[in-house]
Coordinates of C-alpha atoms in Angstrom, one line a residue:
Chain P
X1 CA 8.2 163.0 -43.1
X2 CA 6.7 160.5 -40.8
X3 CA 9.0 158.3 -39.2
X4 CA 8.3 154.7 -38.5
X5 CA 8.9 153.9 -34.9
X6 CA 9.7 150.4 -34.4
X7 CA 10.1 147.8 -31.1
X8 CA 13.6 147.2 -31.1
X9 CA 14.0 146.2 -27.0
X10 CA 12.3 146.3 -23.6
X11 CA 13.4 149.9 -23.1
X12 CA 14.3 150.9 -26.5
X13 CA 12.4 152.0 -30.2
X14 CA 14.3 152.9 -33.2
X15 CA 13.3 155.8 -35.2
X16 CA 13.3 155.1 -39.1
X17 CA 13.8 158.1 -41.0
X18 CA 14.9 157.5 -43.7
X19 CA 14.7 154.2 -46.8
X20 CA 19.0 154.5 -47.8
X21 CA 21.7 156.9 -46.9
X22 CA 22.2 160.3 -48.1
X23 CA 24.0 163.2 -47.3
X24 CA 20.9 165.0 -47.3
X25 CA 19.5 162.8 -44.5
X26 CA 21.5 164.6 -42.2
X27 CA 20.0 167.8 -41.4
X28 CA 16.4 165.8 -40.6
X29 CA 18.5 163.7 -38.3
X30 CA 20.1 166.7 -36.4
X31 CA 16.8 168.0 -36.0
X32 CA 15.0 164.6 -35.1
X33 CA 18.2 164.1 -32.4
X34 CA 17.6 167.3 -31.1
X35 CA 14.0 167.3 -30.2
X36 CA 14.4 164.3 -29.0
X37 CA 16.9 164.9 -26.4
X38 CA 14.7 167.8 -25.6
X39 CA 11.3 165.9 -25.3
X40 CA 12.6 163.3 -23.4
X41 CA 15.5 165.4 -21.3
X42 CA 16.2 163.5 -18.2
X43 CA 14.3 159.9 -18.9
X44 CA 16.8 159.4 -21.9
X45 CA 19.2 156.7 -21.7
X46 CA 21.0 156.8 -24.9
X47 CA 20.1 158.2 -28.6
X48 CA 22.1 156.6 -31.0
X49 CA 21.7 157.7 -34.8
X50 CA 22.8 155.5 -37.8
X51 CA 22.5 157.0 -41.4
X52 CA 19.1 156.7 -41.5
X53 CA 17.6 155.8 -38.0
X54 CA 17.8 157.0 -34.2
X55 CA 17.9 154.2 -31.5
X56 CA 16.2 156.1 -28.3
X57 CA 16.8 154.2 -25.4
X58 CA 14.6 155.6 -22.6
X59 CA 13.4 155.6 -18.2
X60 CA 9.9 155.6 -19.0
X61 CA 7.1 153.3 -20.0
X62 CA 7.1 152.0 -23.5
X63 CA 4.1 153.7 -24.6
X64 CA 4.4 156.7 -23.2
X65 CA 7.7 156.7 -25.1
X66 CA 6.2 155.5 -28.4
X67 CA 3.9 158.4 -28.0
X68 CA 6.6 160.8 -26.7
X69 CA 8.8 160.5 -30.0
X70 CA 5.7 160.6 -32.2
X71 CA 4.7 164.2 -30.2
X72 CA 8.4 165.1 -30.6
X73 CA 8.7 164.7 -34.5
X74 CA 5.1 165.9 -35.4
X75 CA 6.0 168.6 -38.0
X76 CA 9.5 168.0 -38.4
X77 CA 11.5 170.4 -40.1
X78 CA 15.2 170.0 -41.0
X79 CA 17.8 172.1 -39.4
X80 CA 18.9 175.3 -40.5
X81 CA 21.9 175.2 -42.7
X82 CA 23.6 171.6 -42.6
X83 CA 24.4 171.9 -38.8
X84 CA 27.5 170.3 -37.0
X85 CA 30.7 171.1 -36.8
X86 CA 33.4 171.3 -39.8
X87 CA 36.7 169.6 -39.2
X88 CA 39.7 170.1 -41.4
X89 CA 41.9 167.0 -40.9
X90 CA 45.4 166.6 -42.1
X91 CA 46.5 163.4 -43.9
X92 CA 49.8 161.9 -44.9
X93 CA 48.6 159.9 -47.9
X94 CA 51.7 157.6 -48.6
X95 CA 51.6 153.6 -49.3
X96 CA 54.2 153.1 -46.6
X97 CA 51.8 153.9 -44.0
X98 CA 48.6 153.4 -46.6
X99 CA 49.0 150.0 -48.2
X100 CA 46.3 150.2 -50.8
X101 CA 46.7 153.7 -52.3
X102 CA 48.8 152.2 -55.3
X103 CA 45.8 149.1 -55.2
X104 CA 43.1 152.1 -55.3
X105 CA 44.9 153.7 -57.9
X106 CA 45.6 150.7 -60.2
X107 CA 41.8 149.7 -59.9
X108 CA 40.3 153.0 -60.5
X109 CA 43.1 154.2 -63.6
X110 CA 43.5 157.2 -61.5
X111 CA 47.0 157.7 -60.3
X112 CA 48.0 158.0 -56.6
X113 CA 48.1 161.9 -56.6
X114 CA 44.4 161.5 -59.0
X115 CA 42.9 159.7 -55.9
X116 CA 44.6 161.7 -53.1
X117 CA 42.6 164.8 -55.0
X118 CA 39.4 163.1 -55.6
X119 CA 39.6 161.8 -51.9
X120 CA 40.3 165.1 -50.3
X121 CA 37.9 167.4 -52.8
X122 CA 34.8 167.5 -50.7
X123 CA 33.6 167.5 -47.4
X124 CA 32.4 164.2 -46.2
X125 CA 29.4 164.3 -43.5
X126 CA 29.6 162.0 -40.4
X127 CA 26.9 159.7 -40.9
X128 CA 27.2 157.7 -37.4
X129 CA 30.2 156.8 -35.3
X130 CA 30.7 153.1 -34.1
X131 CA 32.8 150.1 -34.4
X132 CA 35.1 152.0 -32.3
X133 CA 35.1 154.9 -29.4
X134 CA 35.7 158.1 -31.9
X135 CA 35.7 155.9 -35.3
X136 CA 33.2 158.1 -37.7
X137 CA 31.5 156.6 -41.0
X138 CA 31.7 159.1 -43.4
X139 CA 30.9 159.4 -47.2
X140 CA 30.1 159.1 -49.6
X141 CA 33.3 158.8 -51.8
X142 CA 33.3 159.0 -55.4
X143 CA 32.4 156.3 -57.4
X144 CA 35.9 155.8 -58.8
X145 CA 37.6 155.3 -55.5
X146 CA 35.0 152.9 -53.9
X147 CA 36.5 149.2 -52.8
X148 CA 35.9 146.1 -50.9
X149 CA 36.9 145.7 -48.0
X150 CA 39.8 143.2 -47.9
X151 CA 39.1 139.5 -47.9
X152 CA 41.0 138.9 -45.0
X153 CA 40.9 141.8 -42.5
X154 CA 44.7 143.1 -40.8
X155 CA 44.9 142.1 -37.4
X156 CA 46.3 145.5 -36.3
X157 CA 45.7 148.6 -38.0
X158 CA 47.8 152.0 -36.9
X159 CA 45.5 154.8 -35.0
X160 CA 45.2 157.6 -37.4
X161 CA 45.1 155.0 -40.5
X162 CA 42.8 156.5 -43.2
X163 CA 40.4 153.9 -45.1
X164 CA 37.6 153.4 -47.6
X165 CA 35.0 150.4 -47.5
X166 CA 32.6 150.5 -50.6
X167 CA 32.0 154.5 -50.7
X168 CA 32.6 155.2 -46.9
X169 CA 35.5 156.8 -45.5
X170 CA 36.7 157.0 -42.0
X171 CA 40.3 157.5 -39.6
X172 CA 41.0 154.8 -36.8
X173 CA 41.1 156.7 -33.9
X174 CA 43.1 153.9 -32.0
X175 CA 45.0 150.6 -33.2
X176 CA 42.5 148.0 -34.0
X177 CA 42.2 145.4 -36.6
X178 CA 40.0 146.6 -39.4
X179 CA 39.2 145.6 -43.1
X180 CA 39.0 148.4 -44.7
X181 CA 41.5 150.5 -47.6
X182 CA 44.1 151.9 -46.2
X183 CA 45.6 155.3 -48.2
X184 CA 47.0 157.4 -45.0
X185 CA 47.5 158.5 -41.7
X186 CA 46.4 161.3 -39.8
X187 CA 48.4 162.6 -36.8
X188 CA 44.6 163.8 -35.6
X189 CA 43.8 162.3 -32.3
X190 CA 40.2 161.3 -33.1
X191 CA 39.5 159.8 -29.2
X192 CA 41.2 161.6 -26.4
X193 CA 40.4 161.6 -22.9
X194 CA 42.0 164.7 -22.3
X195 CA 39.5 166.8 -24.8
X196 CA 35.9 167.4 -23.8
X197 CA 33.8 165.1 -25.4
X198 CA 36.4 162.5 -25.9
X199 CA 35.4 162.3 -29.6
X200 CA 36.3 164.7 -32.4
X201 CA 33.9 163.9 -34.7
X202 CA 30.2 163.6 -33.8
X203 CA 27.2 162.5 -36.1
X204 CA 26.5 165.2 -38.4
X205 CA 29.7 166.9 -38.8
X206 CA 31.2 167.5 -41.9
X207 CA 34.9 166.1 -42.7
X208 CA 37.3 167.7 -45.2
X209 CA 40.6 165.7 -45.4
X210 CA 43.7 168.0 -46.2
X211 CA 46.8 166.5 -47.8
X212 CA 50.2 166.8 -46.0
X213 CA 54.2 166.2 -46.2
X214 CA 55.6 163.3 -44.5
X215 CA 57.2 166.6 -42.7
X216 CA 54.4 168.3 -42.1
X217 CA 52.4 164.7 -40.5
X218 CA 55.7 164.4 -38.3
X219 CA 55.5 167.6 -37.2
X220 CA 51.8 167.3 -36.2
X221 CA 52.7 164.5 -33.8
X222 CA 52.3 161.7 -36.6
X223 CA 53.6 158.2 -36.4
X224 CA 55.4 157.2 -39.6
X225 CA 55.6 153.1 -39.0
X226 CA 55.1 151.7 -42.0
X227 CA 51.6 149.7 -42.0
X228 CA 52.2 145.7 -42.7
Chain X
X1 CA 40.9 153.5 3.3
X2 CA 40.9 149.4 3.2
X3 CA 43.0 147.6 0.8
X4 CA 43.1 144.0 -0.9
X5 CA 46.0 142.6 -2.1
X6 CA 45.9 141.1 -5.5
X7 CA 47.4 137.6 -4.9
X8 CA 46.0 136.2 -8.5
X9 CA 43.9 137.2 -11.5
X10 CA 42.7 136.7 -15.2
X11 CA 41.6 138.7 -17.7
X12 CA 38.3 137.7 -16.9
X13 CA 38.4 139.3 -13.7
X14 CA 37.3 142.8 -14.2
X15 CA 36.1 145.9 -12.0
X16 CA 33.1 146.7 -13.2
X17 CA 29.9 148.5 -12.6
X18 CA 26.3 149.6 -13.9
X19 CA 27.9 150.3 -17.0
X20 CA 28.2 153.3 -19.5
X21 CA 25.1 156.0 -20.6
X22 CA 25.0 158.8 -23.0
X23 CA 27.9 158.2 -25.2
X24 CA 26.6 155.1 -27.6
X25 CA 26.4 158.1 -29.8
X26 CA 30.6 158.8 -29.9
X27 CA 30.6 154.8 -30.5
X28 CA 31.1 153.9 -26.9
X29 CA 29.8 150.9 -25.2
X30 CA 28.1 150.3 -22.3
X31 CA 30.3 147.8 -20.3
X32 CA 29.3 146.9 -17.0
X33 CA 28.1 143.9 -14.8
X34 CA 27.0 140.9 -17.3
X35 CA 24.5 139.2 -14.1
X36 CA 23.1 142.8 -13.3
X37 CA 21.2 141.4 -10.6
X38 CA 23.6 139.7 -8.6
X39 CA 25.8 143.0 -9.2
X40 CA 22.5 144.4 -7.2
X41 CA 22.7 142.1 -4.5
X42 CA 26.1 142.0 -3.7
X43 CA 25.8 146.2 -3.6
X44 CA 22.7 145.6 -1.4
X45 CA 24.1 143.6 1.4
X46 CA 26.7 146.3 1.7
X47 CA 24.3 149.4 1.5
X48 CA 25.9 150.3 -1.3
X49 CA 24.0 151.9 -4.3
X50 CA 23.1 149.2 -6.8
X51 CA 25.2 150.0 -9.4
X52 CA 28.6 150.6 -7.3
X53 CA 31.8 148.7 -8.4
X54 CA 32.4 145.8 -7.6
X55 CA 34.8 142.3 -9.0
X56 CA 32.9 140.6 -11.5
X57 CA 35.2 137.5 -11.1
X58 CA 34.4 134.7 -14.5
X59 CA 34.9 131.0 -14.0
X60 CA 37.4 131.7 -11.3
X61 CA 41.3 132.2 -10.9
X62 CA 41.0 135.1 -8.3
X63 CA 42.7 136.0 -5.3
X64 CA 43.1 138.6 -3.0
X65 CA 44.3 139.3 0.8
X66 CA 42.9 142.4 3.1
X67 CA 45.5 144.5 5.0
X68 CA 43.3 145.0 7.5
X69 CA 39.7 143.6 8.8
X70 CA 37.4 143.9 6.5
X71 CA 33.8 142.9 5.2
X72 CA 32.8 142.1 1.9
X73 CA 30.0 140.9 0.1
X74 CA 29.5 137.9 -2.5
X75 CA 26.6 137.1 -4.8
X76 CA 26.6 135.6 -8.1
X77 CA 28.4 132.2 -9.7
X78 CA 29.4 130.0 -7.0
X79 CA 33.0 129.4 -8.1
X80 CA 34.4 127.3 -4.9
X81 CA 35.3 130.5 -2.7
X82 CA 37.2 130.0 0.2
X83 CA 38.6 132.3 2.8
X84 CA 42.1 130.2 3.7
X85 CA 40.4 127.2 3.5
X86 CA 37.3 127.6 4.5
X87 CA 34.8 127.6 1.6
X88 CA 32.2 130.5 1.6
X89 CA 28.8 130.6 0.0
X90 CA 27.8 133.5 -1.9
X91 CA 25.0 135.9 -1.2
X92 CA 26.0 137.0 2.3
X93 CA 28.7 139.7 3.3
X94 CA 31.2 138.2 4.9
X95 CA 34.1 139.2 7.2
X96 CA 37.8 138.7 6.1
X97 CA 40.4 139.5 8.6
X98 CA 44.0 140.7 8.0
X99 CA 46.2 138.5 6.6
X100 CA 43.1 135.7 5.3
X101 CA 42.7 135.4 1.7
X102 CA 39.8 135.1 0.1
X103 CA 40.1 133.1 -3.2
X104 CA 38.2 131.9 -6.4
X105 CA 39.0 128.5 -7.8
X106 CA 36.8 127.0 -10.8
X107 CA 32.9 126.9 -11.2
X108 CA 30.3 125.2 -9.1
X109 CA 27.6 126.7 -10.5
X110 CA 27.1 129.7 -12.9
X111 CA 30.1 131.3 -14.4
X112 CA 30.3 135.1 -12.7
X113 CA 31.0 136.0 -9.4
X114 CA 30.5 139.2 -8.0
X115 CA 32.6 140.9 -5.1
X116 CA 31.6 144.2 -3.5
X117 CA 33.4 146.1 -1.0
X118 CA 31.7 148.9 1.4
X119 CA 31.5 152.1 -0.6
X120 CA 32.2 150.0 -3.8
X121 CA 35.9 149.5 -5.0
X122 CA 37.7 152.7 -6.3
X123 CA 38.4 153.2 -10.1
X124 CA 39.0 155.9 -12.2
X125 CA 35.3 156.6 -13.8
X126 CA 35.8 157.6 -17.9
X127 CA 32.7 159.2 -19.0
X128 CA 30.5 158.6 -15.8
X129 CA 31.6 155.0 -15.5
X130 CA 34.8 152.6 -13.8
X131 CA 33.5 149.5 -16.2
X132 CA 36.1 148.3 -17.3
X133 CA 36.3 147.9 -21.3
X134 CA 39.5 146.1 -22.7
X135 CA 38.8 146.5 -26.5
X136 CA 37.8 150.5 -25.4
X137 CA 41.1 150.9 -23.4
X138 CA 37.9 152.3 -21.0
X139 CA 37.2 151.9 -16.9
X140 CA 38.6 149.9 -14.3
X141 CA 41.2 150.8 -12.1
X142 CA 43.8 152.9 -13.5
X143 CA 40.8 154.3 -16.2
X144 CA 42.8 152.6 -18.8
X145 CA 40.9 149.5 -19.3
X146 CA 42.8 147.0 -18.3
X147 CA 41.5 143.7 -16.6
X148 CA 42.7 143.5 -12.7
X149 CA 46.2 142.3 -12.4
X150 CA 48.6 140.1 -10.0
X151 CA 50.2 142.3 -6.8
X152 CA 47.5 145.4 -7.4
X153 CA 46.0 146.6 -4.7
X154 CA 42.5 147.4 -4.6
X155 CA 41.1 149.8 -2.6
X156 CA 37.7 151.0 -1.1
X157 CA 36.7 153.3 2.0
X158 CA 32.8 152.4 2.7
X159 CA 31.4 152.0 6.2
X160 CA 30.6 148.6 7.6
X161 CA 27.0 147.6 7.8
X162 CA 26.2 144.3 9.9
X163 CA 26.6 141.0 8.2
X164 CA 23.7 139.9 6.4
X165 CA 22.3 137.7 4.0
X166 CA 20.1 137.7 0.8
X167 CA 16.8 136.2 1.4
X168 CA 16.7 132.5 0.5
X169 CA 13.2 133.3 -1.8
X170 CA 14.9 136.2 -3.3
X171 CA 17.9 134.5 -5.1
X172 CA 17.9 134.4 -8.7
X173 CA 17.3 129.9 -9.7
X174 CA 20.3 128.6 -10.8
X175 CA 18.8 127.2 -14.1
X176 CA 21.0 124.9 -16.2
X177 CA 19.0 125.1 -18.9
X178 CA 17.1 128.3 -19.1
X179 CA 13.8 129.6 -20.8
X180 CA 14.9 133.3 -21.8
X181 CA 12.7 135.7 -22.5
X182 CA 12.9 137.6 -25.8
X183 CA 11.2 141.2 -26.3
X184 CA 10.0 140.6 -30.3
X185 CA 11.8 143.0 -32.6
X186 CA 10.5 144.6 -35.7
X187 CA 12.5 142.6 -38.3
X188 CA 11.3 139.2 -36.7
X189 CA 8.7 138.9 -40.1
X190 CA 11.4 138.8 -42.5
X191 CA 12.6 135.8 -41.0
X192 CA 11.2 132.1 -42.9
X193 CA 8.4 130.7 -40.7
X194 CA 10.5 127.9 -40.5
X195 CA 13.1 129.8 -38.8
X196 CA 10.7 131.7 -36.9
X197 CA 9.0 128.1 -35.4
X198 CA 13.0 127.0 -35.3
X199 CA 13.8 129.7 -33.1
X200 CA 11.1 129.6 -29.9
X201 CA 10.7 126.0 -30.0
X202 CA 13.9 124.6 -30.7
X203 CA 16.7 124.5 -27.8
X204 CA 19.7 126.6 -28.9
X205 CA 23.3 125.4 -27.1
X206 CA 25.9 127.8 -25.8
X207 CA 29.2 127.9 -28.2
X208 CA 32.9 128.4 -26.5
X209 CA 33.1 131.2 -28.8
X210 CA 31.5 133.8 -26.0
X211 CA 33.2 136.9 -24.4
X212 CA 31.7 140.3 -22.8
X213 CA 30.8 141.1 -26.4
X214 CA 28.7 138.5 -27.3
X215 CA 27.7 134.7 -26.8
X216 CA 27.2 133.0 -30.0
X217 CA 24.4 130.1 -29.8
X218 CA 24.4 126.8 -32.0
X219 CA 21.3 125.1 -33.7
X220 CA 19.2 125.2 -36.9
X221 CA 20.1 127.2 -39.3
X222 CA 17.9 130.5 -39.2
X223 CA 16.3 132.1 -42.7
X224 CA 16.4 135.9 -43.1
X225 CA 14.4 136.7 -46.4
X226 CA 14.4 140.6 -45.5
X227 CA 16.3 143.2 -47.5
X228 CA 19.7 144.2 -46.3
X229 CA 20.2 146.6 -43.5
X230 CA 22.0 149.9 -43.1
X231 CA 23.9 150.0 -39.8
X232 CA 21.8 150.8 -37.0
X233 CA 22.0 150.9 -33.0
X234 CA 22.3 147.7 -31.1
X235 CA 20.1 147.4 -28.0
X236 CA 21.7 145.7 -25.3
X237 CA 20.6 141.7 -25.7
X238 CA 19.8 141.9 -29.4
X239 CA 19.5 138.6 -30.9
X240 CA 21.4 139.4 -34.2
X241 CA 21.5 136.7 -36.7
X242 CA 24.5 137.4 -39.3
X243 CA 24.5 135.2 -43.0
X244 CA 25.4 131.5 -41.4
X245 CA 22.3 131.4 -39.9
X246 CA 23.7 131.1 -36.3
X247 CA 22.5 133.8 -33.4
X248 CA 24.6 135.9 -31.4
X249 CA 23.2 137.6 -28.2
X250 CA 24.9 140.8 -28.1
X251 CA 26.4 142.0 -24.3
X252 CA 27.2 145.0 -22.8
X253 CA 30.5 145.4 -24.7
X254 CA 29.0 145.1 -27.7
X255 CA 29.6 146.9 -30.7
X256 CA 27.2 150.7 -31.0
X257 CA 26.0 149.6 -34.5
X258 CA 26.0 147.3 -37.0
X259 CA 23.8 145.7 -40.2
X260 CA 22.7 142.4 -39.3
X261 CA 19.0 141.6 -38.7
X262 CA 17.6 140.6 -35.2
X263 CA 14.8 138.3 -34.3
X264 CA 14.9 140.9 -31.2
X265 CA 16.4 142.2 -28.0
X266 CA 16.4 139.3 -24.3
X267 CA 15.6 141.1 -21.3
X268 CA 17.4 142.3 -18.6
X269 CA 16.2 139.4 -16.5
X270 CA 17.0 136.9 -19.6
X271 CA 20.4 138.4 -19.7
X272 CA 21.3 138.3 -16.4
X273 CA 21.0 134.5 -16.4
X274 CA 22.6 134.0 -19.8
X275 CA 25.6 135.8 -17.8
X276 CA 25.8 132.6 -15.9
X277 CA 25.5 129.5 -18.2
X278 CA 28.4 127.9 -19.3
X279 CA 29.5 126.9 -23.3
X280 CA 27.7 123.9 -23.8
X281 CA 24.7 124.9 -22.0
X282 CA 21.0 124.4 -24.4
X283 CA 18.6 127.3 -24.0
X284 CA 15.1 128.0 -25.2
X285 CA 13.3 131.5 -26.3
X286 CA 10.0 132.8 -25.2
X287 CA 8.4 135.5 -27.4
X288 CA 7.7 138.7 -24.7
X289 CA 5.8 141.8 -26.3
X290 CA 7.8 145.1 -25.0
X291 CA 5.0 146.7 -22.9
X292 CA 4.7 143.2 -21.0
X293 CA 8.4 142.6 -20.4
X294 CA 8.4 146.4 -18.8
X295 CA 6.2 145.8 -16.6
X296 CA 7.7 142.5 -15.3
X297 CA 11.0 144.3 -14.8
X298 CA 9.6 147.3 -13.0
X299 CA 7.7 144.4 -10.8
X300 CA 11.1 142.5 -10.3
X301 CA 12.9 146.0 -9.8
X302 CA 10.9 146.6 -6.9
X303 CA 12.8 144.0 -4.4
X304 CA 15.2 146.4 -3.8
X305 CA 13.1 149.7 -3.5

């Protein structure tokens, strides 16, 4: 494991890890984020990992940076176990307020409870967060339930909406517009001032998605709109 | 406490400050000041730390009243400010007496203004910051993220330092047509060499399709022969060039991460006067190496040690 450490800005270098995204990239990256934020402690700016890379944005002279991160990762080992946190997070998984679980399930030959199941069947890690305070890119799905995004993306898309793009999976933590599948809602707040953190989900946690009743989502606080 | 009446504003007129740090991570952007350095010097001739916040006022539409006597200071865009009628250069604190209004009308030169009260204007910081992010629902006065609004009051309890102004030789050059300076990224050799000559020696003009996110540019169409990216983080000033060919200079409320490749990241300096060119305007790139451009910065950082 030697990471390639490239320019990317005046105070910035991104750490390239890894070639393509796999689940098993994320205990390196835990690891990698961890000495980091020890090695460089107060002259860090920012460390922001992707899949397969860690942006480190840093106070310090470039190449005493460069050299700092190479010092930091010499030897590096993955973490112990598969690190994070595990979330369990309830989903109503209904076409009213998930448009394209009948379009999933026509494409795949699955039917709608078939990809509910395959959907919620395995833990998903967190592979980064972006496009949105709190919005996690997790995967990979299984084959049979990954899609293109839409063609034409919905101008507003209901916080707690559940989506696939290609094999990632992911929950809008706030209304945005957004391309991706939708199949459900979550009454989770995923971004919330109030909690410590703000975010729920944090790059290298692990996702399980748990089926629910319309009852049970309304009960949790869910929003039963219907999605246009 | 000192307070300004809110008499007119647009959603371009914004409390913001030295911007977010620490959070990219949760997908959190940075916000904060676009012209960094006249946010500085407006701070500055208050005694104010640098990154305090202030009004970034864009293109204009602004106008507020004090309740009581107050100073302020203005650097930035010049936008045609006036107190009554009275029109007021920028890069001085001023004094504004109760009852005068102090307005913004449309640009003279450069696009953002920056207002700074003594102590800096009081917000409601989310996650270390009161920069205000619309599309976040982050910063600015309430915490909430909205843009500053008609018949709100701002607010701000600083001491008063004497009136002063910025040194003549110290002002950023009001360039219509600026060289910017861009720190080479690693991707820049999977561009065509025809893009690559296109791109540092070819003047690229400012489209109207610019906001705090990002200011598109217009010009030959640029060549990447690379393989496709994974997402990955987004400095602040990347020059990301998506499939039509066209660069986009990424601001401080920028997306955290995303797939297309960059020809590389403008500095600070470089950004700071892209903040103040209008749609329309041509600019030019200059290849910097990183270890350079750091060393210019600290230089330039020093004026206000």
């Amino acid at each position: 494991m030697t990471p390639r450490i490239e320019v990317v800005a005046i105070d910035t270098l991104m750490v390239r890890l890894f070639q393509r995204i796999d689940e098993a990239n994320m205990p390196w990256m835990l690891a990698a984020s961890q000495r980091l934020s020890t090695a460089f402690g107060a002259h860090l700016l920012d460390l922001v990992p992707s899949y397969t890379t860690l942006m480190v944005q840093f106070a310090l002279p470039p190449s005493e940076a460069r050299a700092l991160i190479a010092q930091a990762l010499e030897g590096l080992q993955p973490g112990a176990g598969s690190g994070g946190r595990r979330h369990e997070i309830p989903v109503w998984y209904h076409a009213s307020v998930g448009p394209e679980l009948p379009v999933l399930a026509a494409r795949s030959g699955l039917s709608e409870a078939e990809v509910v199941r395959v959907h919620s069947e395995r833990d998903y890690p967190v592979f980064a967060l972006g496009f949105a305070p709190g919005f996690g890119f997790m995967g990979l799905v299984d084959e049979r339930l990954a899609s293109p995004r839409l063609s034409t993306p919905r101008k507003q898309v209901a916080a707690g909406s559940v989506g696939i793009a290609e094999r990632q999976t992911a929950a809008y933590p706030a209304v945005s517009p957004g391309g991706w599948n939708l199949i459900g809602r979550t009454p989770v707040r995923l971004f919330d001032r109030e909690r410590g953190g703000f975010s729920l989900l944090q790059p290298g946690d692990r996702v399980r998605f748990v089926p629910v009743s319309r009852s049970q989502f309304l009960a949790l606080g869910g929003d039963d709109e219907a999605q246009p | 406490m000192n307070h300004l009446q809110i008499h007119a504003s647009t959603p371009l007129c914004q409390l913001q400050d030295a911007g977010r740090f620490g959070v990219r991570h949760l997908g959190v952007t940075q916000g904060g000041a676009l012209d960094w350095v006249a946010l500085y010097w407006a701070n500055w001739l208050l005694g104010n730390a640098l990154g305090a916040p202030v009004v970034e006022v864009a293109l204009g539409g602004f106008c507020v009243e004090a309740r009581q006597d107050c100073v302020l200071a203005l650097a930035g865009a010049h936008l045609h400010a006036c107190i009554d009628d009275e029109p007021l250069q920028p890069w001085r604190s001023f004094a504004l007496a109760k009852g005068q209004r102090l307005s913004f009308k449309h640009p003279g030169h450069g696009v953002r203004a920056y207002l700074a009260a003594p102590g800096g204007f009081h917000g409601t910081p989310v996650l270390g910051s009161c920069a205000t992010v619309v599309r976040e629902g982050l910063g600015g006065m309430d915490g909430q993220g909205a843009a500053l609004v008609k018949d709100q009051c701002l607010t701000f309890a600083g001491t008063v330092a004497p009136l002063r102004e910025v040194p003549l030789a110290q002002r950023p050059p009001v360039a219509q047509n600026p060289v910017l300076d861009m720190v080479i990224g690693a991707q820049i050799g999977d561009f065509s060499g025809t893009s690559l000559f296109e791109a540092f020696n070819r003047e690229w003009t400012l489209d109207s399709r610019a906001d705090r996110m990002g200011i598109r540019l217009l010009g030959p169409q640029l060549v990447y022969q690379g393989a496709p990216m994974i997402s990955e983080g987004i400095p602040l000033g990347a020059v990301q060039v998506p499939p039509d060919g066209q660069p986009i200079v990424l601001l401080n409320d920028r997306q955290t991460i995303g797939g297309y490749p960059r020809l590389g990241a403008l500095t600070p300096l470089a950004l700071a006067q892209l903040a103040q060119c209008m749609p329309g305007a041509g600019v030019r790139f200059r290849p910097v190496v990183q270890d350079e451009a750091w060393r210019e910065q600290q230089r330039y950082l020093g004026r206000w040690l």
